[in-house]
Amino acid sequence: MTDFAKLPPLRRAAAVMDLSGFGRCSLTVALPILSVMGVQTSCLPTAVLSTHTGGFTGYTFRDLTGDMRPFFTHWKKEGFAFDALYVGYLGSVEQIAVVRDFIDTFRGENTLVLVDPVMGDHGRLYSRFTDEMVSGIRALCARADVIVPNMTEAAFLTDTPYKEGKCSAADAREICGRLLALGAKSAVLTGVMPRQGSVGAACLTENGFSLYAPRRVPAQYDGTGDVFASVLLGALMRGKKLPAACRAACDFTRDCVALSTAHHVDMHHGVDFEPLLSRLAKI
Ligand code: PXL
């Protein structure tokens, strides 16, 4: 029988993002992925929606801004502590200050703070996002150990024009440099297409730059940024270095997209990650 006493203690994360009832993204992606990677995940929900906001009309949106501070104040009173704080989709501009205080309250010496500056895609901000939110999220990035913007979010964060399509390794490195200038310790830039037919992620840390861009599966799915960021965090919490965690997140996301195209999944439903989840247990 397994000697359970010899197993390492379970790692803990707190995920600050929305619960979208339909359309796999945010918590409905982060929870299963982090669980299978052996991370106990607590949720500080920012909003509850009937669906995510991309591609559906008439969705409900329950803004939980007013609940968030009492929520984490209770956690603090209970003495809960986390190895990682994972920030994703925020539901209002007022939440930015709440999340800043949440990070300041729960950050310890060895806490990993991952901020995914979820704001937009394909050169445009998501509905509900404003310039004021962009500035606030930029300030949150300064508190992060790792930020995970896509090309669109990177353009908004660094106030530079968004370029559709190809992005050379040199350009990706320059964008990552500008992202680090915001104050984060490391930056992972997703959706980098260094060549026709390949897509991946670039990362820049104090140890240098790396880019991994495997063959692209020609399809677009909502929620892939959340799949990527969740696998990245899980891999980092299992002790992988950032470039290796990036490779794992790229490969898993790509395989989910490939499976979803084979299953003819609607792009707004998010990717079929469930059949592949067990792979993450071995990363
Ligand atoms: O996947 C990013 C995301 C998360 N949460 C909600 C969203 C989106 C993207 O549209 O609408 C509610």
PDB file of C-alpha atoms and ligand atoms in Angstrom:
ATOM      1  CA  MET A   1       0.000   0.000   0.000  1.00  0.00           C
ATOM      2  CA  THR A   2       1.140   3.570  -0.671  1.00  0.00           C
ATOM      3  CA  ASP A   3       2.865   5.146   2.302  1.00  0.00           C
ATOM      4  CA  PHE A   4       0.738   8.301   2.287  1.00  0.00           C
ATOM      5  CA  ALA A   5       2.856   9.966   4.947  1.00  0.00           C
ATOM      6  CA  LYS A   6       5.749  10.024   2.458  1.00  0.00           C
ATOM      7  CA  LEU A   7       3.801  11.913  -0.222  1.00  0.00           C
ATOM      8  CA  PRO A   8       4.588  15.639  -0.458  1.00  0.00           C
ATOM      9  CA  PRO A   9       1.914  17.917   1.037  1.00  0.00           C
ATOM     10  CA  LEU A  10      -0.761  19.079  -1.387  1.00  0.00           C
ATOM     11  CA  ARG A  11      -0.014  22.429  -2.972  1.00  0.00           C
ATOM     12  CA  ARG A  12      -2.699  25.090  -2.763  1.00  0.00           C
ATOM     13  CA  ALA A  13      -3.792  27.809  -5.170  1.00  0.00           C
ATOM     14  CA  ALA A  14      -6.485  30.473  -5.077  1.00  0.00           C
ATOM     15  CA  ALA A  15      -8.129  31.266  -8.420  1.00  0.00           C
ATOM     16  CA  VAL A  16      -9.639  34.743  -8.891  1.00  0.00           C
ATOM     17  CA  MET A  17     -11.818  34.638 -12.013  1.00  0.00           C
ATOM     18  CA  ASP A  18     -15.396  34.179 -13.208  1.00  0.00           C
ATOM     19  CA  LEU A  19     -17.637  31.170 -13.280  1.00  0.00           C
ATOM     20  CA  SER A  20     -19.184  30.959 -16.738  1.00  0.00           C
ATOM     21  CA  GLY A  21     -21.922  28.342 -16.665  1.00  0.00           C
ATOM     22  CA  PHE A  22     -21.535  27.324 -20.302  1.00  0.00           C
ATOM     23  CA  GLY A  23     -18.504  27.584 -22.597  1.00  0.00           C
ATOM     24  CA  ARG A  24     -15.366  26.166 -21.081  1.00  0.00           C
ATOM     25  CA  CYS A  25     -13.212  29.006 -19.724  1.00  0.00           C
ATOM     26  CA  SER A  26     -11.974  30.495 -16.447  1.00  0.00           C
ATOM     27  CA  LEU A  27     -12.948  28.394 -13.391  1.00  0.00           C
ATOM     28  CA  THR A  28     -14.541  25.539 -15.334  1.00  0.00           C
ATOM     29  CA  VAL A  29     -11.136  25.051 -16.985  1.00  0.00           C
ATOM     30  CA  ALA A  30      -8.793  26.025 -14.145  1.00  0.00           C
ATOM     31  CA  LEU A  31     -10.388  23.773 -11.520  1.00  0.00           C
ATOM     32  CA  PRO A  32     -10.213  20.437 -13.358  1.00  0.00           C
ATOM     33  CA  ILE A  33      -6.745  21.161 -14.733  1.00  0.00           C
ATOM     34  CA  LEU A  34      -5.232  22.193 -11.412  1.00  0.00           C
ATOM     35  CA  SER A  35      -6.958  19.326  -9.601  1.00  0.00           C
ATOM     36  CA  VAL A  36      -5.570  16.680 -11.934  1.00  0.00           C
ATOM     37  CA  MET A  37      -2.145  18.286 -11.535  1.00  0.00           C
ATOM     38  CA  GLY A  38      -2.438  17.781  -7.798  1.00  0.00           C
ATOM     39  CA  VAL A  39      -3.210  21.343  -6.762  1.00  0.00           C
ATOM     40  CA  GLN A  40      -5.970  22.090  -4.256  1.00  0.00           C
ATOM     41  CA  THR A  41      -7.740  25.130  -5.682  1.00  0.00           C
ATOM     42  CA  SER A  42      -9.932  27.604  -3.815  1.00  0.00           C
ATOM     43  CA  CYS A  43     -12.140  29.997  -5.759  1.00  0.00           C
ATOM     44  CA  LEU A  44     -12.633  33.720  -5.339  1.00  0.00           C
ATOM     45  CA  PRO A  45     -15.250  34.245  -8.060  1.00  0.00           C
ATOM     46  CA  THR A  46     -15.380  37.643  -9.769  1.00  0.00           C
ATOM     47  CA  ALA A  47     -18.693  37.117 -11.554  1.00  0.00           C
ATOM     48  CA  VAL A  48     -21.188  34.390 -12.409  1.00  0.00           C
ATOM     49  CA  LEU A  49     -22.400  34.294 -16.004  1.00  0.00           C
ATOM     50  CA  SER A  50     -24.726  32.011 -17.932  1.00  0.00           C
ATOM     51  CA  THR A  51     -22.095  31.813 -20.700  1.00  0.00           C
ATOM     52  CA  HIS A  52     -18.810  33.576 -21.382  1.00  0.00           C
ATOM     53  CA  THR A  53     -19.106  36.866 -23.246  1.00  0.00           C
ATOM     54  CA  GLY A  54     -17.498  35.831 -26.544  1.00  0.00           C
ATOM     55  CA  GLY A  55     -19.936  34.708 -29.221  1.00  0.00           C
ATOM     56  CA  PHE A  56     -23.122  34.503 -27.155  1.00  0.00           C
ATOM     57  CA  THR A  57     -25.792  37.168 -26.810  1.00  0.00           C
ATOM     58  CA  GLY A  58     -28.187  37.650 -23.918  1.00  0.00           C
ATOM     59  CA  TYR A  59     -25.914  36.166 -21.270  1.00  0.00           C
ATOM     60  CA  THR A  60     -26.589  36.888 -17.592  1.00  0.00           C
ATOM     61  CA  PHE A  61     -23.832  38.589 -15.599  1.00  0.00           C
ATOM     62  CA  ARG A  62     -23.822  38.645 -11.799  1.00  0.00           C
ATOM     63  CA  ASP A  63     -21.070  41.004 -10.711  1.00  0.00           C
ATOM     64  CA  LEU A  64     -19.565  39.768  -7.427  1.00  0.00           C
ATOM     65  CA  THR A  65     -17.391  42.817  -6.703  1.00  0.00           C
ATOM     66  CA  GLY A  66     -19.188  43.452  -3.394  1.00  0.00           C
ATOM     67  CA  ASP A  67     -18.621  39.881  -2.175  1.00  0.00           C
ATOM     68  CA  MET A  68     -14.939  39.647  -2.919  1.00  0.00           C
ATOM     69  CA  ARG A  69     -13.444  41.570  -0.001  1.00  0.00           C
ATOM     70  CA  PRO A  70     -15.656  39.885   2.653  1.00  0.00           C
ATOM     71  CA  PHE A  71     -14.810  36.561   0.965  1.00  0.00           C
ATOM     72  CA  PHE A  72     -11.062  36.907   1.345  1.00  0.00           C
ATOM     73  CA  THR A  73     -11.291  38.647   4.714  1.00  0.00           C
ATOM     74  CA  HIS A  74     -13.028  35.501   5.959  1.00  0.00           C
ATOM     75  CA  TRP A  75     -10.254  33.357   4.451  1.00  0.00           C
ATOM     76  CA  LYS A  76      -7.640  35.455   6.223  1.00  0.00           C
ATOM     77  CA  LYS A  77      -9.496  35.138   9.524  1.00  0.00           C
ATOM     78  CA  GLU A  78      -9.560  31.372   9.078  1.00  0.00           C
ATOM     79  CA  GLY A  79      -5.809  31.420   8.529  1.00  0.00           C
ATOM     80  CA  PHE A  80      -5.891  29.925   5.023  1.00  0.00           C
ATOM     81  CA  ALA A  81      -2.682  30.239   3.008  1.00  0.00           C
ATOM     82  CA  PHE A  82      -1.823  29.580  -0.632  1.00  0.00           C
ATOM     83  CA  ASP A  83       1.259  28.582  -2.572  1.00  0.00           C
ATOM     84  CA  ALA A  84      -0.057  30.387  -5.661  1.00  0.00           C
ATOM     85  CA  LEU A  85      -2.469  33.198  -6.466  1.00  0.00           C
ATOM     86  CA  TYR A  86      -3.966  32.910  -9.948  1.00  0.00           C
ATOM     87  CA  VAL A  87      -5.755  35.972 -11.304  1.00  0.00           C
ATOM     88  CA  GLY A  88      -7.851  35.818 -14.487  1.00  0.00           C
ATOM     89  CA  TYR A  89     -11.023  37.455 -15.850  1.00  0.00           C
ATOM     90  CA  LEU A  90     -12.184  40.413 -13.760  1.00  0.00           C
ATOM     91  CA  GLY A  91     -15.746  41.682 -13.788  1.00  0.00           C
ATOM     92  CA  SER A  92     -15.437  45.389 -12.973  1.00  0.00           C
ATOM     93  CA  VAL A  93     -12.909  48.185 -12.685  1.00  0.00           C
ATOM     94  CA  GLU A  94     -13.509  48.315  -8.921  1.00  0.00           C
ATOM     95  CA  GLN A  95     -12.345  44.707  -8.608  1.00  0.00           C
ATOM     96  CA  ILE A  96      -8.828  45.672  -9.592  1.00  0.00           C
ATOM     97  CA  ALA A  97      -8.150  47.387  -6.251  1.00  0.00           C
ATOM     98  CA  VAL A  98      -9.772  44.457  -4.428  1.00  0.00           C
ATOM     99  CA  VAL A  99      -7.525  41.978  -6.235  1.00  0.00           C
ATOM    100  CA  ARG A 100      -4.471  44.141  -5.514  1.00  0.00           C
ATOM    101  CA  ASP A 101      -5.352  43.985  -1.790  1.00  0.00           C
ATOM    102  CA  PHE A 102      -6.017  40.252  -2.063  1.00  0.00           C
ATOM    103  CA  ILE A 103      -2.524  39.730  -3.484  1.00  0.00           C
ATOM    104  CA  ASP A 104      -0.947  41.937  -0.823  1.00  0.00           C
ATOM    105  CA  THR A 105      -2.835  40.077   1.930  1.00  0.00           C
ATOM    106  CA  PHE A 106      -2.008  36.532   0.820  1.00  0.00           C
ATOM    107  CA  ARG A 107       1.404  36.874  -0.773  1.00  0.00           C
ATOM    108  CA  GLY A 108       4.082  35.167   1.297  1.00  0.00           C
ATOM    109  CA  GLU A 109       7.799  34.797   0.730  1.00  0.00           C
ATOM    110  CA  ASN A 110       7.361  31.816  -1.611  1.00  0.00           C
ATOM    111  CA  THR A 111       3.965  32.548  -3.110  1.00  0.00           C
ATOM    112  CA  LEU A 112       3.768  32.398  -6.894  1.00  0.00           C
ATOM    113  CA  VAL A 113       1.565  35.187  -8.236  1.00  0.00           C
ATOM    114  CA  LEU A 114       0.342  34.517 -11.780  1.00  0.00           C
ATOM    115  CA  VAL A 115      -1.694  37.256 -13.437  1.00  0.00           C
ATOM    116  CA  ASP A 116      -3.370  36.417 -16.727  1.00  0.00           C
ATOM    117  CA  PRO A 117      -4.363  39.889 -17.955  1.00  0.00           C
ATOM    118  CA  VAL A 118      -7.547  38.643 -19.643  1.00  0.00           C
ATOM    119  CA  MET A 119      -8.834  41.598 -21.694  1.00  0.00           C
ATOM    120  CA  GLY A 120      -9.174  40.749 -25.351  1.00  0.00           C
ATOM    121  CA  ASP A 121      -8.160  38.844 -28.451  1.00  0.00           C
ATOM    122  CA  HIS A 122      -7.694  39.357 -32.210  1.00  0.00           C
ATOM    123  CA  GLY A 123      -6.691  42.998 -31.698  1.00  0.00           C
ATOM    124  CA  ARG A 124      -9.818  43.979 -29.761  1.00  0.00           C
ATOM    125  CA  LEU A 125     -10.884  44.273 -26.136  1.00  0.00           C
ATOM    126  CA  TYR A 126     -13.654  41.932 -24.975  1.00  0.00           C
ATOM    127  CA  SER A 127     -17.030  43.584 -24.401  1.00  0.00           C
ATOM    128  CA  ARG A 128     -17.190  45.135 -20.887  1.00  0.00           C
ATOM    129  CA  PHE A 129     -13.469  46.072 -20.974  1.00  0.00           C
ATOM    130  CA  THR A 130     -12.509  49.767 -21.004  1.00  0.00           C
ATOM    131  CA  ASP A 131      -9.288  51.791 -21.142  1.00  0.00           C
ATOM    132  CA  GLU A 132      -9.620  52.289 -17.394  1.00  0.00           C
ATOM    133  CA  MET A 133      -9.591  48.520 -16.902  1.00  0.00           C
ATOM    134  CA  VAL A 134      -6.529  48.220 -19.138  1.00  0.00           C
ATOM    135  CA  SER A 135      -4.631  50.710 -16.912  1.00  0.00           C
ATOM    136  CA  GLY A 136      -5.757  48.924 -13.748  1.00  0.00           C
ATOM    137  CA  ILE A 137      -4.783  45.489 -15.059  1.00  0.00           C
ATOM    138  CA  ARG A 138      -1.431  46.927 -16.179  1.00  0.00           C
ATOM    139  CA  ALA A 139      -0.832  47.994 -12.563  1.00  0.00           C
ATOM    140  CA  LEU A 140      -1.793  44.505 -11.333  1.00  0.00           C
ATOM    141  CA  CYS A 141       0.804  43.006 -13.676  1.00  0.00           C
ATOM    142  CA  ALA A 142       3.494  44.890 -11.752  1.00  0.00           C
ATOM    143  CA  ARG A 143       2.702  42.714  -8.730  1.00  0.00           C
ATOM    144  CA  ALA A 144       3.025  39.412 -10.617  1.00  0.00           C
ATOM    145  CA  ASP A 145       5.778  36.827 -10.756  1.00  0.00           C
ATOM    146  CA  VAL A 146       4.416  35.647 -14.098  1.00  0.00           C
ATOM    147  CA  ILE A 147       2.083  37.356 -16.560  1.00  0.00           C
ATOM    148  CA  VAL A 148       0.510  35.494 -19.482  1.00  0.00           C
ATOM    149  CA  PRO A 149      -0.875  37.930 -22.072  1.00  0.00           C
ATOM    150  CA  ASN A 150      -1.788  36.988 -25.619  1.00  0.00           C
ATOM    151  CA  MET A 151      -0.612  39.208 -28.497  1.00  0.00           C
ATOM    152  CA  THR A 152      -3.646  41.490 -28.185  1.00  0.00           C
ATOM    153  CA  GLU A 153      -3.336  41.915 -24.431  1.00  0.00           C
ATOM    154  CA  ALA A 154       0.397  42.556 -24.784  1.00  0.00           C
ATOM    155  CA  ALA A 155      -0.336  45.343 -27.289  1.00  0.00           C
ATOM    156  CA  PHE A 156      -2.838  46.996 -24.942  1.00  0.00           C
ATOM    157  CA  LEU A 157      -0.576  46.573 -21.902  1.00  0.00           C
ATOM    158  CA  THR A 158       2.465  48.061 -23.615  1.00  0.00           C
ATOM    159  CA  ASP A 159       0.438  50.636 -25.561  1.00  0.00           C
ATOM    160  CA  THR A 160       1.844  49.506 -28.895  1.00  0.00           C
ATOM    161  CA  PRO A 161      -0.058  48.696 -32.104  1.00  0.00           C
ATOM    162  CA  TYR A 162      -1.376  45.156 -32.483  1.00  0.00           C
ATOM    163  CA  LYS A 163       0.027  43.288 -35.469  1.00  0.00           C
ATOM    164  CA  GLU A 164      -2.027  40.423 -36.841  1.00  0.00           C
ATOM    165  CA  GLY A 165      -0.201  37.309 -38.024  1.00  0.00           C
ATOM    166  CA  LYS A 166       3.507  36.565 -38.068  1.00  0.00           C
ATOM    167  CA  CYS A 167       5.771  37.686 -35.232  1.00  0.00           C
ATOM    168  CA  SER A 168       9.510  36.960 -35.451  1.00  0.00           C
ATOM    169  CA  ALA A 169      11.480  35.688 -32.456  1.00  0.00           C
ATOM    170  CA  ALA A 170      13.218  39.084 -32.297  1.00  0.00           C
ATOM    171  CA  ASP A 171       9.872  40.912 -32.196  1.00  0.00           C
ATOM    172  CA  ALA A 172       8.526  38.511 -29.548  1.00  0.00           C
ATOM    173  CA  ARG A 173      11.617  39.161 -27.465  1.00  0.00           C
ATOM    174  CA  GLU A 174      11.136  42.900 -27.750  1.00  0.00           C
ATOM    175  CA  ILE A 175       7.458  42.668 -26.722  1.00  0.00           C
ATOM    176  CA  CYS A 176       8.426  40.481 -23.738  1.00  0.00           C
ATOM    177  CA  GLY A 177      11.015  43.095 -22.755  1.00  0.00           C
ATOM    178  CA  ARG A 178       8.354  45.792 -22.786  1.00  0.00           C
ATOM    179  CA  LEU A 179       6.080  43.563 -20.713  1.00  0.00           C
ATOM    180  CA  LEU A 180       8.786  43.056 -18.091  1.00  0.00           C
ATOM    181  CA  ALA A 181       9.212  46.823 -17.929  1.00  0.00           C
ATOM    182  CA  LEU A 182       5.687  46.889 -16.443  1.00  0.00           C
ATOM    183  CA  GLY A 183       7.208  45.330 -13.321  1.00  0.00           C
ATOM    184  CA  ALA A 184       6.420  41.593 -13.532  1.00  0.00           C
ATOM    185  CA  LYS A 185       9.318  39.191 -12.858  1.00  0.00           C
ATOM    186  CA  SER A 186       8.664  37.120 -15.967  1.00  0.00           C
ATOM    187  CA  ALA A 187       6.441  37.294 -19.013  1.00  0.00           C
ATOM    188  CA  VAL A 188       4.927  34.568 -21.153  1.00  0.00           C
ATOM    189  CA  LEU A 189       3.562  35.824 -24.462  1.00  0.00           C
ATOM    190  CA  THR A 190       1.032  33.480 -26.073  1.00  0.00           C
ATOM    191  CA  GLY A 191      -0.183  33.176 -29.650  1.00  0.00           C
ATOM    192  CA  VAL A 192       3.226  33.896 -31.152  1.00  0.00           C
ATOM    193  CA  MET A 193       3.439  32.809 -34.797  1.00  0.00           C
ATOM    194  CA  PRO A 194       7.100  32.967 -35.822  1.00  0.00           C
ATOM    195  CA  ARG A 195       6.410  31.151 -39.099  1.00  0.00           C
ATOM    196  CA  GLN A 196       3.404  30.310 -41.217  1.00  0.00           C
ATOM    197  CA  GLY A 197       1.890  27.168 -39.730  1.00  0.00           C
ATOM    198  CA  SER A 198       3.397  27.355 -36.254  1.00  0.00           C
ATOM    199  CA  VAL A 199       2.120  28.941 -33.065  1.00  0.00           C
ATOM    200  CA  GLY A 200       3.336  28.914 -29.491  1.00  0.00           C
ATOM    201  CA  ALA A 201       4.615  31.000 -26.630  1.00  0.00           C
ATOM    202  CA  ALA A 202       7.651  33.096 -25.822  1.00  0.00           C
ATOM    203  CA  CYS A 203       8.979  33.596 -22.335  1.00  0.00           C
ATOM    204  CA  LEU A 204      11.386  36.048 -20.836  1.00  0.00           C
ATOM    205  CA  THR A 205      12.810  35.809 -17.325  1.00  0.00           C
ATOM    206  CA  GLU A 206      15.989  37.011 -15.670  1.00  0.00           C
ATOM    207  CA  ASN A 207      17.542  33.800 -17.065  1.00  0.00           C
ATOM    208  CA  GLY A 208      16.828  34.747 -20.653  1.00  0.00           C
ATOM    209  CA  PHE A 209      14.446  34.343 -23.545  1.00  0.00           C
ATOM    210  CA  SER A 210      12.960  31.252 -25.121  1.00  0.00           C
ATOM    211  CA  LEU A 211      10.358  30.606 -27.780  1.00  0.00           C
ATOM    212  CA  TYR A 212       8.505  27.378 -28.444  1.00  0.00           C
ATOM    213  CA  ALA A 213       6.161  27.229 -31.409  1.00  0.00           C
ATOM    214  CA  PRO A 214       5.062  23.771 -32.583  1.00  0.00           C
ATOM    215  CA  ARG A 215       2.980  23.121 -35.684  1.00  0.00           C
ATOM    216  CA  ARG A 216      -0.270  25.068 -35.627  1.00  0.00           C
ATOM    217  CA  VAL A 217      -3.632  23.315 -35.765  1.00  0.00           C
ATOM    218  CA  PRO A 218      -5.573  25.726 -37.982  1.00  0.00           C
ATOM    219  CA  ALA A 219      -8.540  26.527 -35.721  1.00  0.00           C
ATOM    220  CA  GLN A 220      -9.641  29.108 -33.155  1.00  0.00           C
ATOM    221  CA  TYR A 221     -11.341  28.213 -29.884  1.00  0.00           C
ATOM    222  CA  ASP A 222     -12.519  30.354 -26.986  1.00  0.00           C
ATOM    223  CA  GLY A 223     -10.962  29.547 -23.643  1.00  0.00           C
ATOM    224  CA  THR A 224      -7.613  28.281 -24.932  1.00  0.00           C
ATOM    225  CA  GLY A 225      -5.809  31.078 -23.054  1.00  0.00           C
ATOM    226  CA  ASP A 226      -7.321  29.759 -19.830  1.00  0.00           C
ATOM    227  CA  VAL A 227      -6.285  26.181 -20.648  1.00  0.00           C
ATOM    228  CA  PHE A 228      -2.750  27.409 -21.368  1.00  0.00           C
ATOM    229  CA  ALA A 229      -2.437  29.526 -18.205  1.00  0.00           C
ATOM    230  CA  SER A 230      -3.855  26.782 -15.972  1.00  0.00           C
ATOM    231  CA  VAL A 231      -1.454  24.123 -17.284  1.00  0.00           C
ATOM    232  CA  LEU A 232       1.408  26.607 -17.021  1.00  0.00           C
ATOM    233  CA  LEU A 233       0.598  27.275 -13.364  1.00  0.00           C
ATOM    234  CA  GLY A 234       0.137  23.580 -12.581  1.00  0.00           C
ATOM    235  CA  ALA A 235       3.497  22.760 -14.168  1.00  0.00           C
ATOM    236  CA  LEU A 236       5.250  25.575 -12.294  1.00  0.00           C
ATOM    237  CA  MET A 237       3.700  24.363  -9.033  1.00  0.00           C
ATOM    238  CA  ARG A 238       5.074  20.906  -9.778  1.00  0.00           C
ATOM    239  CA  GLY A 239       8.541  22.402  -9.937  1.00  0.00           C
ATOM    240  CA  LYS A 240       9.057  22.890 -13.661  1.00  0.00           C
ATOM    241  CA  LYS A 241      11.078  25.872 -14.838  1.00  0.00           C
ATOM    242  CA  LEU A 242       9.210  28.451 -16.893  1.00  0.00           C
ATOM    243  CA  PRO A 243      10.410  27.366 -20.391  1.00  0.00           C
ATOM    244  CA  ALA A 244       9.518  23.720 -19.678  1.00  0.00           C
ATOM    245  CA  ALA A 245       6.157  24.738 -18.202  1.00  0.00           C
ATOM    246  CA  CYS A 246       5.525  26.812 -21.352  1.00  0.00           C
ATOM    247  CA  ARG A 247       6.269  23.848 -23.591  1.00  0.00           C
ATOM    248  CA  ALA A 248       3.909  21.641 -21.595  1.00  0.00           C
ATOM    249  CA  ALA A 249       1.147  24.275 -21.768  1.00  0.00           C
ATOM    250  CA  CYS A 250       1.657  24.752 -25.541  1.00  0.00           C
ATOM    251  CA  ASP A 251       1.563  21.026 -26.265  1.00  0.00           C
ATOM    252  CA  PHE A 252      -1.513  20.386 -24.146  1.00  0.00           C
ATOM    253  CA  THR A 253      -3.416  23.351 -25.589  1.00  0.00           C
ATOM    254  CA  ARG A 254      -2.512  22.338 -29.131  1.00  0.00           C
ATOM    255  CA  ASP A 255      -3.682  18.761 -28.549  1.00  0.00           C
ATOM    256  CA  CYS A 256      -6.985  20.019 -27.104  1.00  0.00           C
ATOM    257  CA  VAL A 257      -7.522  22.142 -30.218  1.00  0.00           C
ATOM    258  CA  ALA A 258      -6.665  19.184 -32.470  1.00  0.00           C
ATOM    259  CA  LEU A 259      -9.128  16.944 -30.629  1.00  0.00           C
ATOM    260  CA  SER A 260     -11.830  19.629 -30.764  1.00  0.00           C
ATOM    261  CA  THR A 261     -11.481  20.074 -34.524  1.00  0.00           C
ATOM    262  CA  ALA A 262     -11.677  16.279 -34.939  1.00  0.00           C
ATOM    263  CA  HIS A 263     -14.900  16.352 -32.875  1.00  0.00           C
ATOM    264  CA  HIS A 264     -16.227  19.398 -34.822  1.00  0.00           C
ATOM    265  CA  VAL A 265     -16.691  21.320 -31.573  1.00  0.00           C
ATOM    266  CA  ASP A 266     -18.256  24.792 -31.874  1.00  0.00           C
ATOM    267  CA  MET A 267     -15.485  27.352 -31.287  1.00  0.00           C
ATOM    268  CA  HIS A 268     -17.511  29.148 -28.595  1.00  0.00           C
ATOM    269  CA  HIS A 269     -17.986  25.983 -26.534  1.00  0.00           C
ATOM    270  CA  GLY A 270     -14.305  25.902 -25.619  1.00  0.00           C
ATOM    271  CA  VAL A 271     -11.976  22.979 -26.238  1.00  0.00           C
ATOM    272  CA  ASP A 272     -12.577  19.306 -25.462  1.00  0.00           C
ATOM    273  CA  PHE A 273      -9.881  19.070 -22.822  1.00  0.00           C
ATOM    274  CA  GLU A 274     -11.619  16.458 -20.679  1.00  0.00           C
ATOM    275  CA  PRO A 275     -10.475  13.323 -22.578  1.00  0.00           C
ATOM    276  CA  LEU A 276      -6.857  14.548 -22.348  1.00  0.00           C
ATOM    277  CA  LEU A 277      -6.872  15.646 -18.702  1.00  0.00           C
ATOM    278  CA  SER A 278      -5.276  12.450 -17.381  1.00  0.00           C
ATOM    279  CA  ARG A 279      -2.100  13.289 -19.346  1.00  0.00           C
ATOM    280  CA  LEU A 280      -1.531  16.231 -17.034  1.00  0.00           C
ATOM    281  CA  ALA A 281      -1.246  13.962 -14.025  1.00  0.00           C
ATOM    282  CA  LYS A 282       2.104  12.784 -15.403  1.00  0.00           C
ATOM    283  CA  ILE A 283       3.661  16.154 -16.248  1.00  0.00           C
TER     284      ILE A 283
HETATM  285  O1  PXL B   1     -11.436  33.041 -21.792  1.00  0.00           O
HETATM  286  C1  PXL B   1     -11.487  34.335 -21.360  1.00  0.00           C
HETATM  287  C2  PXL B   1     -12.817  34.695 -20.781  1.00  0.00           C
HETATM  288  C3  PXL B   1     -13.094  34.389 -19.470  1.00  0.00           C
HETATM  289  N1  PXL B   1     -14.255  34.688 -18.903  1.00  0.00           N
HETATM  290  C4  PXL B   1     -15.238  35.295 -19.588  1.00  0.00           C
HETATM  291  C5  PXL B   1     -15.024  35.650 -20.913  1.00  0.00           C
HETATM  292  C6  PXL B   1     -13.796  35.340 -21.529  1.00  0.00           C
HETATM  293  C7  PXL B   1     -13.561  35.681 -22.932  1.00  0.00           C
HETATM  294  O2  PXL B   1     -14.416  36.121 -23.649  1.00  0.00           O
HETATM  295  O3  PXL B   1     -16.003  36.240 -21.589  1.00  0.00           O
HETATM  296  C8  PXL B   1     -16.541  35.614 -18.918  1.00  0.00           C
END
